Every structure is written in structure tokens, then in C-alpha cells.
Short mmCIF file of C-alpha atoms in Angstrom, two decimals:
data_model
loop_
_atom_site.label_atom_id
_atom_site.label_comp_id
_atom_site.label_asym_id
_atom_site.label_seq_id
_atom_site.Cartn_x
_atom_site.Cartn_y
_atom_site.Cartn_z
CA MET A 89 -4.29 33.33 -24.32
CA LYS A 90 -5.48 29.89 -25.39
CA ILE A 91 -3.20 27.31 -23.77
CA LEU A 92 -3.09 23.55 -24.25
CA VAL A 93 -2.01 21.73 -21.08
CA THR A 94 -1.08 18.09 -21.69
CA GLY A 95 -1.28 15.78 -18.69
CA GLY A 96 -4.15 17.74 -17.18
CA ASN A 97 -5.07 14.78 -14.97
CA GLY A 98 -1.56 14.44 -13.51
CA MET A 99 -0.28 16.13 -10.37
CA VAL A 100 1.47 19.00 -12.20
CA GLY A 101 -1.33 19.49 -14.72
CA ARG A 102 -4.09 19.59 -12.11
CA ASN A 103 -2.19 22.11 -10.00
CA ILE A 104 -1.73 24.32 -13.09
CA LEU A 105 -5.45 24.14 -13.93
CA GLU A 106 -6.37 25.01 -10.31
CA HIS A 107 -4.02 28.00 -9.99
CA PRO A 108 -5.81 31.34 -9.38
CA LYS A 109 -4.28 32.82 -12.56
CA ALA A 110 -5.66 29.98 -14.71
CA THR A 111 -8.92 31.94 -15.08
CA GLN A 112 -7.05 34.63 -17.06
CA HIS A 113 -6.57 32.18 -19.94
CA ILE A 114 -8.57 29.68 -21.95
CA LEU A 115 -7.10 26.34 -20.88
CA LEU A 116 -7.56 23.17 -22.92
CA SER A 117 -6.77 19.96 -21.05
CA PRO A 118 -7.95 16.92 -23.00
CA SER A 119 -7.77 13.55 -21.24
CA SER A 120 -5.69 10.75 -22.79
CA ALA A 121 -8.97 9.26 -24.07
CA GLU A 122 -9.75 12.53 -25.88
CA LEU A 123 -6.23 13.02 -27.21
CA ASN A 124 -3.73 10.18 -27.58
CA LEU A 125 -0.34 11.91 -27.51
CA ARG A 126 1.31 8.75 -28.81
CA ASP A 127 -0.55 9.16 -32.12
CA TYR A 128 1.07 11.93 -34.20
CA ASN A 129 -1.91 12.30 -36.58
CA ALA A 130 -4.31 12.69 -33.67
CA VAL A 131 -2.09 15.37 -32.10
CA ASP A 132 -1.73 17.20 -35.42
CA ALA A 133 -5.51 17.14 -36.02
CA TYR A 134 -6.20 18.38 -32.47
CA LEU A 135 -3.85 21.36 -32.90
CA LYS A 136 -5.33 22.24 -36.32
CA LYS A 137 -8.84 22.15 -34.87
CA ASN A 138 -8.20 24.00 -31.58
CA GLN A 139 -5.31 26.28 -32.58
CA PRO A 140 -3.79 27.00 -29.14
CA ASP A 141 -1.42 29.96 -28.81
CA PHE A 142 0.81 28.14 -26.36
CA ILE A 143 1.47 24.58 -25.14
CA ILE A 144 2.52 23.37 -21.69
CA HIS A 145 3.64 19.75 -21.98
CA SER A 146 3.35 18.10 -18.58
CA ALA A 147 2.03 14.68 -19.65
CA GLY A 148 4.16 11.62 -19.07
CA LEU A 149 4.33 8.09 -17.80
CA VAL A 150 5.75 8.52 -14.30
CA GLY A 151 6.48 6.18 -11.43
CA GLY A 152 8.86 5.33 -8.62
CA ILE A 153 12.09 3.35 -8.84
CA GLN A 154 10.27 -0.01 -8.80
CA ALA A 155 8.05 0.82 -11.76
CA ASN A 156 10.97 2.29 -13.73
CA MET A 157 13.06 -0.82 -13.20
CA VAL A 158 10.27 -3.25 -14.14
CA ARG A 159 9.05 -1.35 -17.23
CA PRO A 160 12.06 0.47 -18.75
CA VAL A 161 10.76 -0.01 -22.32
CA ASP A 162 7.45 1.72 -21.54
CA PHE A 163 9.12 4.56 -19.63
CA LEU A 164 11.42 5.24 -22.58
CA VAL A 165 9.01 4.71 -25.49
CA PHE A 166 5.80 6.23 -24.07
CA ASN A 167 7.56 9.41 -22.97
CA LEU A 168 9.63 9.61 -26.15
CA ASP A 169 6.54 9.29 -28.36
CA MET A 170 4.54 11.86 -26.38
CA GLY A 171 7.34 14.41 -26.28
CA ARG A 172 8.31 14.07 -29.91
CA ASN A 173 4.73 14.15 -31.23
CA ILE A 174 3.56 17.20 -29.30
CA ILE A 175 6.76 19.19 -29.98
CA MET A 176 6.92 18.38 -33.69
CA ALA A 177 3.17 18.89 -34.23
CA ALA A 178 3.44 22.26 -32.46
CA LYS A 179 6.31 23.25 -34.75
CA GLU A 180 4.49 22.08 -37.91
CA ASN A 181 1.39 24.04 -36.88
CA GLY A 182 3.34 27.24 -36.29
CA ILE A 183 2.70 27.43 -32.54
CA LYS A 184 5.17 30.02 -31.24
CA GLY A 185 5.39 29.17 -27.53
CA PHE A 186 6.07 25.79 -25.93
CA MET A 187 6.93 24.97 -22.30
CA ASN A 188 8.41 21.50 -21.98
CA MET A 189 8.32 19.99 -18.47
CA ALA A 190 11.41 17.84 -17.95
CA SER A 191 12.98 16.30 -14.86
CA SER A 192 16.12 16.59 -12.75
CA CYS A 193 16.77 12.90 -13.47
CA MET A 194 18.29 14.15 -16.77
CA TYR A 195 21.42 15.12 -14.84
CA PRO A 196 24.41 12.76 -14.63
CA ARG A 197 24.38 10.63 -11.48
CA GLU A 198 27.97 11.55 -10.55
CA ALA A 199 27.62 15.28 -11.23
CA GLN A 200 28.53 17.77 -8.54
CA ASN A 201 25.69 19.42 -6.62
CA PRO A 202 24.07 21.85 -7.05
CA LEU A 203 23.23 20.58 -10.55
CA GLN A 204 23.49 23.28 -13.23
CA GLU A 205 21.50 23.33 -16.46
CA GLU A 206 24.68 22.95 -18.56
CA LEU A 207 25.33 19.45 -17.14
CA ILE A 208 22.79 17.67 -19.36
CA LEU A 209 24.56 14.83 -21.25
CA LYS A 210 27.84 15.47 -19.45
CA GLY A 211 27.90 12.01 -17.82
CA GLU A 212 26.11 8.71 -17.21
CA LEU A 213 22.50 8.74 -16.04
CA GLU A 214 21.13 7.05 -12.93
CA PRO A 215 20.48 3.44 -14.14
CA THR A 216 17.24 2.96 -12.18
CA ASN A 217 15.32 5.52 -14.27
CA GLU A 218 17.53 5.83 -17.33
CA GLY A 219 14.74 5.13 -19.86
CA TYR A 220 12.56 7.95 -18.52
CA ALA A 221 15.57 10.28 -18.35
CA ILE A 222 16.62 9.58 -21.96
CA ALA A 223 13.12 10.47 -23.17
CA LYS A 224 13.27 13.75 -21.23
CA VAL A 225 16.74 14.55 -22.61
CA VAL A 226 15.49 14.01 -26.17
CA ALA A 227 12.53 16.39 -25.72
CA THR A 228 14.79 19.00 -24.11
CA ARG A 229 17.36 18.82 -26.92
CA LEU A 230 14.63 18.82 -29.58
CA CYS A 231 13.34 22.14 -28.20
CA GLU A 232 16.90 23.52 -28.32
CA TYR A 233 17.38 22.38 -31.94
CA ILE A 234 14.07 23.92 -33.04
CA VAL A 235 15.03 27.30 -31.55
CA LYS A 236 18.47 27.03 -33.18
CA GLU A 237 16.89 26.48 -36.59
CA ASN A 238 14.14 29.04 -36.08
CA PRO A 239 14.86 31.71 -33.42
CA THR A 240 11.34 33.17 -33.79
CA LEU A 241 9.98 30.12 -31.94
CA GLN A 242 10.20 29.91 -28.15
CA TYR A 243 10.40 26.23 -27.21
CA LYS A 244 11.87 26.08 -23.72
CA THR A 245 12.31 23.55 -20.93
CA VAL A 246 11.52 23.72 -17.21
CA ILE A 247 13.47 21.29 -14.99
CA PRO A 248 11.70 20.96 -11.63
CA CYS A 249 13.19 19.34 -8.56
CA ASN A 250 11.24 16.51 -6.86
CA LEU A 251 7.63 17.49 -6.25
CA TYR A 252 4.91 16.60 -3.77
CA GLY A 253 1.46 17.96 -2.96
CA LYS A 254 -2.20 17.73 -3.91
CA TYR A 255 -3.02 14.99 -6.45
CA ASP A 256 0.16 13.08 -5.62
CA LYS A 257 0.12 9.27 -5.81
CA PHE A 258 0.15 7.52 -2.44
CA SER A 259 0.10 3.86 -3.51
CA PRO A 260 3.45 2.21 -2.65
CA GLU A 261 4.20 1.01 -6.19
CA HIS A 262 3.72 4.48 -7.72
CA SER A 263 4.65 6.92 -4.99
CA HIS A 264 7.76 8.96 -4.41
CA MET A 265 9.28 9.54 -1.01
CA VAL A 266 7.10 12.24 0.56
CA PRO A 267 3.66 10.67 -0.13
CA ALA A 268 5.05 7.21 0.74
CA VAL A 269 6.26 8.51 4.12
CA ILE A 270 2.97 10.33 4.78
CA LYS A 271 1.06 7.07 4.21
CA LYS A 272 3.56 5.08 6.29
CA ILE A 273 3.47 7.44 9.30
CA TYR A 274 -0.30 7.93 9.11
CA GLU A 275 -0.84 4.16 9.20
CA ALA A 276 1.71 3.75 12.02
CA LYS A 277 -0.25 6.28 14.09
CA GLN A 278 -3.57 4.57 13.31
CA ASN A 279 -2.09 1.24 14.41
CA ASN A 280 -0.52 2.74 17.57
CA ALA A 281 2.95 1.68 16.40
CA THR A 282 5.79 2.84 18.63
CA GLU A 283 8.51 2.92 15.99
CA ILE A 284 9.06 3.45 12.28
CA ASP A 285 12.00 2.29 10.19
CA ILE A 286 13.97 4.61 7.92
CA TRP A 287 16.07 3.12 5.14
CA GLY A 288 19.76 3.87 5.67
CA ASP A 289 21.03 6.50 8.09
CA GLY A 290 18.53 9.13 6.92
CA LEU A 291 21.33 11.59 6.17
CA ALA A 292 20.95 11.55 2.37
CA ARG A 293 19.65 14.92 1.22
CA ARG A 294 16.68 15.56 -1.08
CA GLU A 295 14.99 18.63 -2.52
CA PHE A 296 11.18 18.45 -2.65
CA MET A 297 9.04 21.42 -3.67
CA TYR A 298 5.29 21.80 -3.18
CA THR A 299 3.61 21.37 -6.59
CA GLY A 300 1.44 24.44 -6.13
CA ASP A 301 4.67 26.45 -6.28
CA LEU A 302 5.59 24.93 -9.65
CA ALA A 303 2.15 25.96 -10.96
CA ASP A 304 2.88 29.45 -9.66
CA PHE A 305 6.19 29.45 -11.57
CA VAL A 306 4.38 28.42 -14.77
CA PHE A 307 2.11 31.48 -14.71
CA TYR A 308 5.01 33.74 -13.73
CA ALA A 309 7.03 32.39 -16.68
CA LEU A 310 4.13 32.78 -19.13
CA GLU A 311 4.18 36.52 -18.53
CA LYS A 312 7.94 36.81 -19.20
CA PHE A 313 8.49 33.84 -21.49
CA ASP A 314 10.80 35.75 -23.83
CA GLN A 315 13.16 36.40 -20.88
CA MET A 316 13.12 32.83 -19.55
CA PRO A 317 16.36 30.92 -20.24
CA GLN A 318 16.28 28.04 -22.75
CA ASN A 319 16.52 25.51 -19.89
CA ILE A 320 15.76 26.49 -16.30
CA ASN A 321 15.88 24.61 -13.00
CA VAL A 322 12.91 25.28 -10.73
CA GLY A 323 13.40 24.31 -7.10
CA LEU A 324 14.03 25.56 -3.59
CA GLY A 325 17.74 26.28 -3.83
CA PHE A 326 18.35 24.14 -0.72
CA ASP A 327 17.54 20.64 0.52
CA TYR A 328 16.67 18.62 3.62
CA THR A 329 17.82 15.27 4.99
CA ILE A 330 15.52 12.26 4.79
CA ASN A 331 15.36 12.40 8.61
CA GLU A 332 14.05 15.98 8.45
CA TYR A 333 11.23 14.94 6.09
CA TYR A 334 10.29 12.09 8.46
CA GLN A 335 10.36 14.43 11.47
CA THR A 336 8.23 17.13 9.79
CA ILE A 337 5.66 14.60 8.58
CA ALA A 338 5.53 12.88 12.01
CA LYS A 339 4.99 16.23 13.70
CA THR A 340 2.19 17.17 11.31
CA ILE A 341 0.41 13.82 11.74
CA GLY A 342 1.05 13.71 15.49
CA PHE A 343 3.11 10.51 15.52
CA GLU A 344 5.20 10.42 18.69
CA GLY A 345 7.03 7.11 18.33
CA LYS A 346 10.70 6.76 17.51
CA PHE A 347 12.62 6.24 14.28
CA VAL A 348 14.88 3.24 13.74
CA HIS A 349 17.49 3.32 10.98
CA ASP A 350 17.78 0.15 8.89
CA LEU A 351 21.39 0.36 7.76
CA SER A 352 21.10 -2.77 5.60
CA LYS A 353 18.85 -0.89 3.15
CA PRO A 354 20.07 1.17 0.17
CA ILE A 355 19.94 4.97 0.40
CA GLY A 356 20.37 5.99 -3.24
CA MET A 357 22.28 9.14 -4.10
CA LYS A 358 23.80 11.08 -1.19
CA GLN A 359 22.41 14.35 -2.50
CA LYS A 360 20.38 15.69 -5.40
CA LEU A 361 20.07 19.45 -5.36
CA ILE A 362 19.46 21.53 -8.47
CA GLY A 363 21.17 24.90 -8.91
CA ASP A 364 19.02 28.04 -8.69
CA THR A 365 21.32 30.69 -10.20
CA LYS A 366 19.22 31.16 -13.36
CA LEU A 367 15.98 30.96 -11.38
CA LYS A 368 17.11 33.81 -9.11
CA GLN A 369 18.13 35.90 -12.12
CA PHE A 370 14.71 35.24 -13.62
CA GLY A 371 13.23 36.68 -10.42
CA TRP A 372 11.04 33.88 -9.06
CA GLN A 373 11.15 31.98 -5.79
CA HIS A 374 8.97 29.39 -4.08
CA GLN A 375 6.46 30.50 -1.43
CA THR A 376 5.48 27.33 0.46
CA SER A 377 7.54 26.22 3.47
CA LEU A 378 8.10 22.52 4.10
CA GLU A 379 5.81 22.60 7.16
CA GLU A 380 3.02 24.34 5.24
CA GLY A 381 3.37 22.08 2.19
CA ILE A 382 3.33 18.90 4.30
CA LYS A 383 0.29 20.17 6.20
CA LYS A 384 -1.65 20.79 2.95
CA THR A 385 -0.58 17.41 1.53
CA VAL A 386 -1.58 15.49 4.68
CA GLU A 387 -4.93 17.31 4.56
CA TYR A 388 -5.39 16.25 0.92
CA PHE A 389 -4.41 12.67 1.82
CA LYS A 390 -6.97 12.51 4.64
CA THR A 391 -9.86 14.13 2.76
CA SER A 392 -9.37 12.83 -0.78
CA VAL A 393 -7.23 9.70 -0.78
CA LEU A 394 -8.56 7.92 2.31
CA HIS A 395 -12.18 8.59 1.32
CA ASP A 396 -11.90 7.55 -2.33
#
């Protein structure tokens, strides 16, 4: 099958392209210089020329809380443009299969955990990344509307939990929690620090999955795409406390100092766990344990990030 992967230079895209099953397909992964997803005519022309059978849309402007708060216009408009253009151009060009990568930030901030797929638009979004979330909601709904109008098309959405792994971003202004903590603990060990601070009491719970597992899900889903639900959460089905992430990363890096909780700092949501009922019915589950995933990510950090 000829598959177009958008965002081939991002963490999700690169893990998809590196998956062992990628060799069974012809994968197109143009860079943003080769294909500007914000230009509808360019997207349309690319699809007419290359005629992929299937599209995996994983491109997006992503960043941590800081970046989202400073640039809400960009996070809304860039992601909105990219999603709308690639989905509509795919539809106009008669492409039958489309996998839209969304985000668990589409769920209402006050919703009860575990978060079920039906909760989209059932409450207010988390204000810190609302722009990004709105763009993801629009793309998700657009896929639903297209299928409603034309049931022969399969335009479906994957909603992953938080991810970490190879090709993650480790710079403080862009990184999410796991890579940020890896960098923090690694530097503490290098500097012979005896203690590390954790924001809040460390009891807030988070679900982070190794990105290689999401890539594995993508190829599993490609083989049974007609059976995949319209919207599907992809995660672990359980979560860990912030303290547990710190402890696992410290153990992997060999940091033996102590942790000090800074209770004056914000902790964010108490819990964010996505439901896995549909995922279980679909018959897939993640393979990488937290220890194994952290080990691989620390290895990547040491060999690729520190030596760049």
C-alpha cells in the first residue's frame, strides 16, 4: 500500500517510518519544505501527483504548556489549517482511508477519568492548550462528518495518551514531562547534586506511553482498519504518579540523591487517564514497560541529543 505520512520528521512520524512493518508499504513522508500543509493547493497537487492509497496525518505544531500559552493563535491556526487541508484534499481526491492523529487534550478538563471517546465536546477544555485542542476537535469532527455523508470512506481518529520516546524534544521550552525530567535528573547526576525538586506533592497521576508502541498500533490498525472504531483511545489503560516517573528515571540514570517536593508550585490536573474499553475490544495492547521505555529513551538522549 502507498501511504502518505504527514509529520514524518516529528516524534510520532519518525517512529512510524522506523517500525519493522514499514518496509511492507511504500511510505511517502515529505518534509514541510517539500509539502506545505498550510497551502491547500500544494496539498491537492501533491495528492494528484503521488496518489497515495492511505494517509496518516501526524503533522502538527506541538509544544509544552509554556509555548501553548505564549502562542495560542499559532497553535490554533497552524493545526486547523493543516488538518482541514489534508482531510479535505484527501476527500476531494477520492482517497478512501485516512488516519487522523488527535490528542487526549480534546477531552473536557473536568471530565471523569478514565476519559471515554464519547466525551469530546461535553465540557470546557483545559485553558492552557485550548487553541491546540480546538484544532484537534475540528479535524476529528470533520472526519466524522465525511463518513456520515459518505460511508464508503474510512476517515477515523486515533487519540493517543501522552507519549515519550526516541525523537522526543528535550529542550525545556518544548519538552513534556518525561523528557524534561530525564534531562533534569541526568544533569543533576553530572553535577553531583544531592537533591532534586518536584513540583507539588508528586501524587498527580499521568499516563505516558512509549511512542514505539503507538507506531505498532498504527500498523496493527492498518490491517483491520474497517473494524477500527470511528474514534479510538490508544494508551496503557493505567497510569503512574509523577513521583513514580521521577523514581524510575532516577533509577535508570543512577541518581541516588533525594527528592524534595515544592508545594508552592502548581500540579495541573490531578489525573488524566484515557479509557481503553474500545482498544481492548479492538484487540491491541502496548508492549513496552515503563522501565524498558525509560531505558530506551535515556539511551537515545545520551547518544543522539547530547552529541548533536
